[in-house]
Short mmCIF file of C-alpha atoms in Angstrom, two decimals:
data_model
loop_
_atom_site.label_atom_id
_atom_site.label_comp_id
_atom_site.label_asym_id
_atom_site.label_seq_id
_atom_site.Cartn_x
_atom_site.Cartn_y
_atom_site.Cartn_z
CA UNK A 1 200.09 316.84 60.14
CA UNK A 2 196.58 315.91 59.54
CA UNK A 3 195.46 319.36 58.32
CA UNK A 4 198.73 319.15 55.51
CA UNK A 5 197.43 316.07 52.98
CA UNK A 6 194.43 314.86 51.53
CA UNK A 7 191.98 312.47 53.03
CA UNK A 8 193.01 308.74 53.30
CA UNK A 9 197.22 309.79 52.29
CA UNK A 10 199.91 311.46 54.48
CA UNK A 11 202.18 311.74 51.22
CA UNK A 12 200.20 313.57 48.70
CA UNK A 13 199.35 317.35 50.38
CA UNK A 14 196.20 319.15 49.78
CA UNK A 15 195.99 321.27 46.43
CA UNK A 16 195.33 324.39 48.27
CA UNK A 17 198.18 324.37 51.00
CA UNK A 18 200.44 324.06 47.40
CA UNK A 19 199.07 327.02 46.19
CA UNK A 20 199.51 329.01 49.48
CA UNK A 21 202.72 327.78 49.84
CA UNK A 22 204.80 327.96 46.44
CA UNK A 23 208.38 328.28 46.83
CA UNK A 24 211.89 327.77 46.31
CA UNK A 25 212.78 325.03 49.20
CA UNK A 26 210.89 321.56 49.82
CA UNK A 27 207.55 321.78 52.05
CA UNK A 28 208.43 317.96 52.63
CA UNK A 29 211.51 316.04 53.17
CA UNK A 30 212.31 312.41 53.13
CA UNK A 31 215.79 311.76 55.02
CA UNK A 32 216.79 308.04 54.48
CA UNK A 33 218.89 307.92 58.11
CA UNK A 34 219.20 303.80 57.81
CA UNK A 35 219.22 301.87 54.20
CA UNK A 36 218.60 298.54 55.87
CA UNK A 37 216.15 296.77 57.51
CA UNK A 38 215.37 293.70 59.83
CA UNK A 39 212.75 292.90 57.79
CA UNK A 40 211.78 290.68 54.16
CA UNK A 41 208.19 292.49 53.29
CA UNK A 42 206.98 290.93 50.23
CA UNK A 43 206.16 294.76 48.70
CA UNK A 44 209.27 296.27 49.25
CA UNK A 45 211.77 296.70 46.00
CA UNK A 46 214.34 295.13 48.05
CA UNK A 47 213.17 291.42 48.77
CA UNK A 48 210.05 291.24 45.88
CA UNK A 49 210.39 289.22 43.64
CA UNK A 50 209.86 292.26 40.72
CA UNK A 51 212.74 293.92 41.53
CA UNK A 52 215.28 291.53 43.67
CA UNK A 53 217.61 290.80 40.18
CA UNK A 54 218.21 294.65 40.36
CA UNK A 55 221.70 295.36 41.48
CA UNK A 56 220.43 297.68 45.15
CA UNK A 57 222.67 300.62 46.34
CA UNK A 58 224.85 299.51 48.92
CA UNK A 59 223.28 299.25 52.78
CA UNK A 60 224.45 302.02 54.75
CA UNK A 61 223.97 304.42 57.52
CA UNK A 62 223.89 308.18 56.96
CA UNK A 63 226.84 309.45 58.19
CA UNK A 64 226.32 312.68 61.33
CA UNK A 65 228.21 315.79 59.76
CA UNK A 66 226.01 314.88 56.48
CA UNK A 67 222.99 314.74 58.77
CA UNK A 68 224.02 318.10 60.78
CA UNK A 69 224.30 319.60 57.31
CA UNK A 70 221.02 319.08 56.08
CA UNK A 71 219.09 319.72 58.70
CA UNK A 72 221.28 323.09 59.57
CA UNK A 73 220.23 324.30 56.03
CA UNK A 74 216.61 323.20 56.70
CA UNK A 75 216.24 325.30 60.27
CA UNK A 76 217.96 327.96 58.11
CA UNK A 77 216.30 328.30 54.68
CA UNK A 78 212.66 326.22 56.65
CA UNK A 79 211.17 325.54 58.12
CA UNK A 80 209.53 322.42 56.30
CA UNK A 81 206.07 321.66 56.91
CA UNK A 82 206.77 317.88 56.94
CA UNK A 83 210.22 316.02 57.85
CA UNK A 84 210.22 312.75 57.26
CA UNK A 85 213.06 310.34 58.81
CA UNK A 86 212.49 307.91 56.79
CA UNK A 87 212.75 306.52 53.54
CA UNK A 88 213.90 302.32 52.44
CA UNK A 89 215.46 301.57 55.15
CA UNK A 90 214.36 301.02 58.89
CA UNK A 91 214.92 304.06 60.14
CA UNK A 92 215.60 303.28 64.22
CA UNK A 93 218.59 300.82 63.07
CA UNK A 94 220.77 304.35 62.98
CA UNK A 95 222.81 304.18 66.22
CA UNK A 96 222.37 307.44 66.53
CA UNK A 97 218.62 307.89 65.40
CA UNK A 98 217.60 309.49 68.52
CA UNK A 99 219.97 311.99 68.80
CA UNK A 100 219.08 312.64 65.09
CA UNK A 101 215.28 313.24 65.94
CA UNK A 102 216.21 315.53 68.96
CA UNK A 103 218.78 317.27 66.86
CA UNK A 104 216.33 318.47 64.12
CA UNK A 105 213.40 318.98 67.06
CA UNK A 106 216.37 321.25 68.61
CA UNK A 107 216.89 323.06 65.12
CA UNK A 108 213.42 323.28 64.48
CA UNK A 109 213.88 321.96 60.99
CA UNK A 110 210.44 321.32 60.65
CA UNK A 111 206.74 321.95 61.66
CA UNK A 112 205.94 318.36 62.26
CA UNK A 113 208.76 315.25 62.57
CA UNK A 114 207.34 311.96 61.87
CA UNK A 115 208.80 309.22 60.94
CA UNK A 116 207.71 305.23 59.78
CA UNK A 117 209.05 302.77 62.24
CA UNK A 118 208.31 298.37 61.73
CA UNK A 119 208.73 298.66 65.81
CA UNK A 120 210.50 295.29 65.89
CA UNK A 121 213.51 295.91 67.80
CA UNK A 122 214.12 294.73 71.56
CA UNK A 123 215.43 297.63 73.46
CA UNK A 124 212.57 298.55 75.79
CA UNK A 125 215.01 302.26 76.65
CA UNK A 126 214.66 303.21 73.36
CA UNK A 127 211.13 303.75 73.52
CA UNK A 128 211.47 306.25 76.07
CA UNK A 129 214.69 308.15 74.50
CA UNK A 130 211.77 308.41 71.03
CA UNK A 131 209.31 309.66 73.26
CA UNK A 132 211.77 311.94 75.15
CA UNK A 133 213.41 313.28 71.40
CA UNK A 134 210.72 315.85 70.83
CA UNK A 135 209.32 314.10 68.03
CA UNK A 136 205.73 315.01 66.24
CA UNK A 137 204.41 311.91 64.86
CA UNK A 138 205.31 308.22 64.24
CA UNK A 139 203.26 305.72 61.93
CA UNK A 140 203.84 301.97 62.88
CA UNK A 141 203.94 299.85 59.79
CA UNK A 142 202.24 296.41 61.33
CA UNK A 143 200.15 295.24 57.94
CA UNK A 144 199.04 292.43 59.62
CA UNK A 145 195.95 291.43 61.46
CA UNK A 146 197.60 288.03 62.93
CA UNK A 147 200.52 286.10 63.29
CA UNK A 148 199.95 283.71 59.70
CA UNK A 149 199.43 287.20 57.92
CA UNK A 150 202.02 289.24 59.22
CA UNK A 151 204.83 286.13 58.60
CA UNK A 152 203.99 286.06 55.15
CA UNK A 153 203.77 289.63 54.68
CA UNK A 154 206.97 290.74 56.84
CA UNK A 155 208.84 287.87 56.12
CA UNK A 156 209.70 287.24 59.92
CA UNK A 157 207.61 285.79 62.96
CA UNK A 158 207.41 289.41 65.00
CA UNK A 159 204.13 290.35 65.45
CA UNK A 160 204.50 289.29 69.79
CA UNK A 161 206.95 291.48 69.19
CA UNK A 162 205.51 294.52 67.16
CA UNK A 163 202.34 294.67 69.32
CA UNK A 164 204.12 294.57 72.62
CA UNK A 165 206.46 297.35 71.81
CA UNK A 166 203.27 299.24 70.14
CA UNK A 167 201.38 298.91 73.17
CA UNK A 168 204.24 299.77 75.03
CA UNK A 169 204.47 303.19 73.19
CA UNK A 170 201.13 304.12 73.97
CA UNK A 171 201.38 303.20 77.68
CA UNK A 172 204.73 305.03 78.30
CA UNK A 173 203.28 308.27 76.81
CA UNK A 174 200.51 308.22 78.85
CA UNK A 175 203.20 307.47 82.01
CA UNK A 176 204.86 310.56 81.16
CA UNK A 177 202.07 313.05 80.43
CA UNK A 178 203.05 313.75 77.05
CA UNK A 179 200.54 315.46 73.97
CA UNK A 180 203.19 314.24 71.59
CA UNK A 181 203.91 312.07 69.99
CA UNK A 182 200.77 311.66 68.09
CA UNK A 183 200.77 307.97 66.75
CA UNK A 184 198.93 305.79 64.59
CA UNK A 185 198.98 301.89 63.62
CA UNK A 186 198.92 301.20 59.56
CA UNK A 187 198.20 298.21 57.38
CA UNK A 188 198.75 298.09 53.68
CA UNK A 189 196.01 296.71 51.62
CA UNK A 190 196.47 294.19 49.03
CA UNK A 191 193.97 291.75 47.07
CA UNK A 192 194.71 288.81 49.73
CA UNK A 193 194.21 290.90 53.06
CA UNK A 194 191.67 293.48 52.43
CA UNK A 195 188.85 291.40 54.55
CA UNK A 196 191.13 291.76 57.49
CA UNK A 197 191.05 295.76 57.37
CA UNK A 198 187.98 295.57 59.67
CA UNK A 199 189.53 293.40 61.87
CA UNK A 200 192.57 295.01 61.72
CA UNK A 201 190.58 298.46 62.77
CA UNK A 202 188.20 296.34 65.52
CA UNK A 203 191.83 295.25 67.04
CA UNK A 204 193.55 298.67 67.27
CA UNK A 205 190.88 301.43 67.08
CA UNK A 206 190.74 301.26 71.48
CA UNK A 207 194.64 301.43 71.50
CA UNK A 208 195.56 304.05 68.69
CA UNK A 209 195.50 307.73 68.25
CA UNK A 210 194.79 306.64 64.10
CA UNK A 211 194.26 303.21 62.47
CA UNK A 212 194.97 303.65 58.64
CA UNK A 213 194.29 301.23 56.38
CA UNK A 214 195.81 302.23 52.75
CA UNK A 215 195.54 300.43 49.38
CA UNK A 216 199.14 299.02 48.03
CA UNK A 217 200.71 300.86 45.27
CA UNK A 218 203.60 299.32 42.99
CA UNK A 219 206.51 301.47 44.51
CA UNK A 220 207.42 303.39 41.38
CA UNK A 221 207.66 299.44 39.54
CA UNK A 222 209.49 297.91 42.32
CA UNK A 223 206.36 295.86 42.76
CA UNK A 224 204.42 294.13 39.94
CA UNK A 225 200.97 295.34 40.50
CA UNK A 226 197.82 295.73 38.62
CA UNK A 227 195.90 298.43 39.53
CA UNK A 228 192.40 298.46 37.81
CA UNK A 229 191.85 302.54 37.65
CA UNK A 230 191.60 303.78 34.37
CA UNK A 231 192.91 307.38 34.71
CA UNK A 232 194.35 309.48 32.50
CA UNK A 233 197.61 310.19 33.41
CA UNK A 234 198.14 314.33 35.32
CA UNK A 235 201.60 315.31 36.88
CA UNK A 236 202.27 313.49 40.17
CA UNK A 237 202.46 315.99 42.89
CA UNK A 238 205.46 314.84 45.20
CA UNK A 239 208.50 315.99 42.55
CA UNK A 240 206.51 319.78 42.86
CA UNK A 241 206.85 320.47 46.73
CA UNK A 242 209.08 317.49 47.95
CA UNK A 243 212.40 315.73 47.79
CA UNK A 244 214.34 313.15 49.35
CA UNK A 245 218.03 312.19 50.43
CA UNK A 246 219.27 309.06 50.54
CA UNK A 247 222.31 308.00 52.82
CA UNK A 248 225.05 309.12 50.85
CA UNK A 249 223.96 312.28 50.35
CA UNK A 250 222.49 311.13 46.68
CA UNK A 251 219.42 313.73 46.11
CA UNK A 252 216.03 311.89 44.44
CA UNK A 253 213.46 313.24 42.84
CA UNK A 254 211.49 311.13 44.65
CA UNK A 255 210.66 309.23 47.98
CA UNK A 256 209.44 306.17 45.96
CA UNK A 257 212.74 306.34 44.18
CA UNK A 258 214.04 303.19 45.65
CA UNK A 259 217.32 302.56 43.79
CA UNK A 260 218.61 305.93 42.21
CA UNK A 261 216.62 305.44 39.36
CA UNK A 262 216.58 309.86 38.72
CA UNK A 263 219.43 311.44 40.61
CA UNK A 264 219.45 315.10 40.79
CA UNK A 265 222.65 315.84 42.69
CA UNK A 266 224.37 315.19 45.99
CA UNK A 267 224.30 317.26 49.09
CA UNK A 268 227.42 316.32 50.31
CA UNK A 269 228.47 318.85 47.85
CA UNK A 270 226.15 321.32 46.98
CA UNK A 271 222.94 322.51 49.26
CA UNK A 272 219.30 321.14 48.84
CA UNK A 273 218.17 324.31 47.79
CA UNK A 274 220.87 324.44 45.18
CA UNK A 275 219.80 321.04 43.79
CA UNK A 276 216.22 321.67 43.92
CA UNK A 277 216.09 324.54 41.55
CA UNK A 278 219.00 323.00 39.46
CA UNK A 279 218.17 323.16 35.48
CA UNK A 280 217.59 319.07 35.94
CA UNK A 281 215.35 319.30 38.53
CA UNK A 282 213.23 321.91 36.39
CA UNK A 283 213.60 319.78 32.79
CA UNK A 284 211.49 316.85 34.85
CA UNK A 285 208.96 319.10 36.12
CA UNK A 286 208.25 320.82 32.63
CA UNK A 287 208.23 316.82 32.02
CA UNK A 288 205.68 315.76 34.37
CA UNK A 289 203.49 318.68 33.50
CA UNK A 290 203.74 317.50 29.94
CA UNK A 291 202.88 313.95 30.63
CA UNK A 292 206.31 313.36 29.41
CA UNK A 293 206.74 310.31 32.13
CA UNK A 294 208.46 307.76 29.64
CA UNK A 295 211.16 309.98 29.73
CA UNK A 296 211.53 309.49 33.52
CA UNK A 297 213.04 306.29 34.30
CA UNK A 298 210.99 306.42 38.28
CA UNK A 299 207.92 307.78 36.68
CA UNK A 300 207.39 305.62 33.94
CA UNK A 301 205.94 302.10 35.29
CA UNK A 302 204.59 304.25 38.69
CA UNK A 303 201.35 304.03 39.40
CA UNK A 304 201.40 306.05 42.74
CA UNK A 305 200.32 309.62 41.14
CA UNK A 306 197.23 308.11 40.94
CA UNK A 307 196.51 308.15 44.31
CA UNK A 308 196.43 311.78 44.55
CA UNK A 309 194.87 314.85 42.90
CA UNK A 310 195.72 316.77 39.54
CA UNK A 311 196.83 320.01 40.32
CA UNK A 312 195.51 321.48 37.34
CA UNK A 313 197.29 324.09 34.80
CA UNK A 314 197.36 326.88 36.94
CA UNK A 315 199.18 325.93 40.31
CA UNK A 316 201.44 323.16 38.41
CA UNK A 317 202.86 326.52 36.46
CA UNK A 318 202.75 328.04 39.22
CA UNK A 319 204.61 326.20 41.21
CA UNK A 320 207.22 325.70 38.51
CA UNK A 321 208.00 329.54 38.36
CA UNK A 322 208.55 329.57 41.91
CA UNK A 323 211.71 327.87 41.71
CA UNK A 324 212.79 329.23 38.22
CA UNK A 325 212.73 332.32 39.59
CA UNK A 326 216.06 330.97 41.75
CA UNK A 327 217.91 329.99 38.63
#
């Protein structure tokens, strides 16, 4: 997964792999199994205080057939570079979330199967039945250097927790001779806890396969946010080679898209690739490219895109014909 994206980001994929790559089905996916969470982190849409007065789509859990469905289509018409099980939610509350990872590892859906985890949960088997699924790569959201930090970050007194069951990942690969999964421990940066990034790297650098320390973005205006980078706006990236499904079936134009702000369709009636190269989909990519972003109620206020590079003329056109040549 390392060789896919740009240095410092495992969202925003290097320029050149684009180029290589243009076509008519997602390189990426983001599959939301779980829209809930056992967790109050002060940057997420969901509890801040930017977006809580929003009415939020209803918590749910993705339902299997749907899940079969998509993934079927992605062995079929894939595989993806990247699958992503995750998207708002906490991914491992799925009941079946194991089953789901082995499923798509089965199918090969995907080159590499990651997937964001908080790691608070108590269930020391389900550590093993993760490591057993097959799965690529797993990112462990901790944010926190210590307890005082992580409380007011998280929302919840976990970190015993967190770091127990991270450790515990680590050791029970090594138990069972196993290359995979490759794992790494992340902290988001904000104004208040940037001096603790060293720390934060001094702490898990001996344990990790990866310590990555990334700077907070606003998540698409679910978070208010002032970045100081005085860019001028290019095309985001993600809408170009990636898409995400929520778990209704509700297709987004993007992962950041945290309460169906731009809906393209629904694959609970249609197929991805069907609602990737729709007419709609196309209308806000000839958007983006002409910095036509007030038009798009997730792009508007974001100020993710400027976190990774500008494609330039020539492979943002380029990757636009690729999928008109479906319609």
């Amino acid at each position: 997964m390392l060789d896919y994206f740009i240095p410092g980001s495992y969202s925003f994929m290097k320029p050149e792999l684009l180029a290589e790559r243009q076509q008519d089905f997602p390189l990426m996916l983001n599959i939301e199994t779980a829209f809930s969470c056992n967790l109050r982190c002060f940057f997420c849409p969901p509890h801040n205080g930017t977006s809580r007065g929003e009415k939020m789509r209803a918590v749910g859990m993705m339902d299997w057939a749907l899940y079969v469905k998509i993934i079927d289509e992605c062995a079929s018409e894939g595989p993806l570079l990247v699958l992503n099980m995750h998207k708002d939610g906490e991914p491992t509350l799925h009941p079946r979330f194991c089953d789901m990872l082995t499923y798509a590892k089965t199918k090969n859906a995907a080159e590499v199967i990651h997937f964001n985890t908080n790691a608070v949960f108590e269930d020391d088997e389900l550590i093993d039945k993760i490591l057993d699924s097959g799965v690529d790569d797993i990112t462990f959201s901790i944010d926190a250097f210590d307890s005082a930090r992580y409380r007011r970050t998280k929302g919840r007194d976990k970190l015993e927790t967190v770091v127990r069951n991270v450790e515990k990942f680590y050791e029970r690969r090594d138990q069972k001779n196993l290359q995979f999964p490759y794992m790494r421990v992340k902290m988001i940066g904000t104004e208040e806890n940037r001096e603790e990034f060293a720390l934060f790297k001094k702490r898990w650098e001996p344990v990790a396969d990866e310590v990555q320390c990334q700077q907070i973005h606003n998540f698409a205006g679910g978070l208010e946010l002032n970045r100081t980078e005085d860019l001028a706006r290019y095309a985001c990236e993600f809408p170009f080679y990636s898409t995400a499904v929520n778990t209704d079936g509700v297709v987004a134009l993007c992962h950041r898209d945290y309460n169906g702000k731009d809906i393209m369709g629904n694959v609970a009636d249609t197929s991805i690739k069907e609602v990737y190269n729709s007419r709609k989909y196309q209308e806000y990519l000839h958007a983006l490219r002409d910095n036509r972003t007030d038009n798009l109620p997730i792009c508007r206020t974001c100020d993710n895109w400027k976190d990774g590079p500008d494609l330039g003329d020539a492979l943002t056109e380029g990757l636009i014909a690729a999928r008109e040549r479906y319609l």
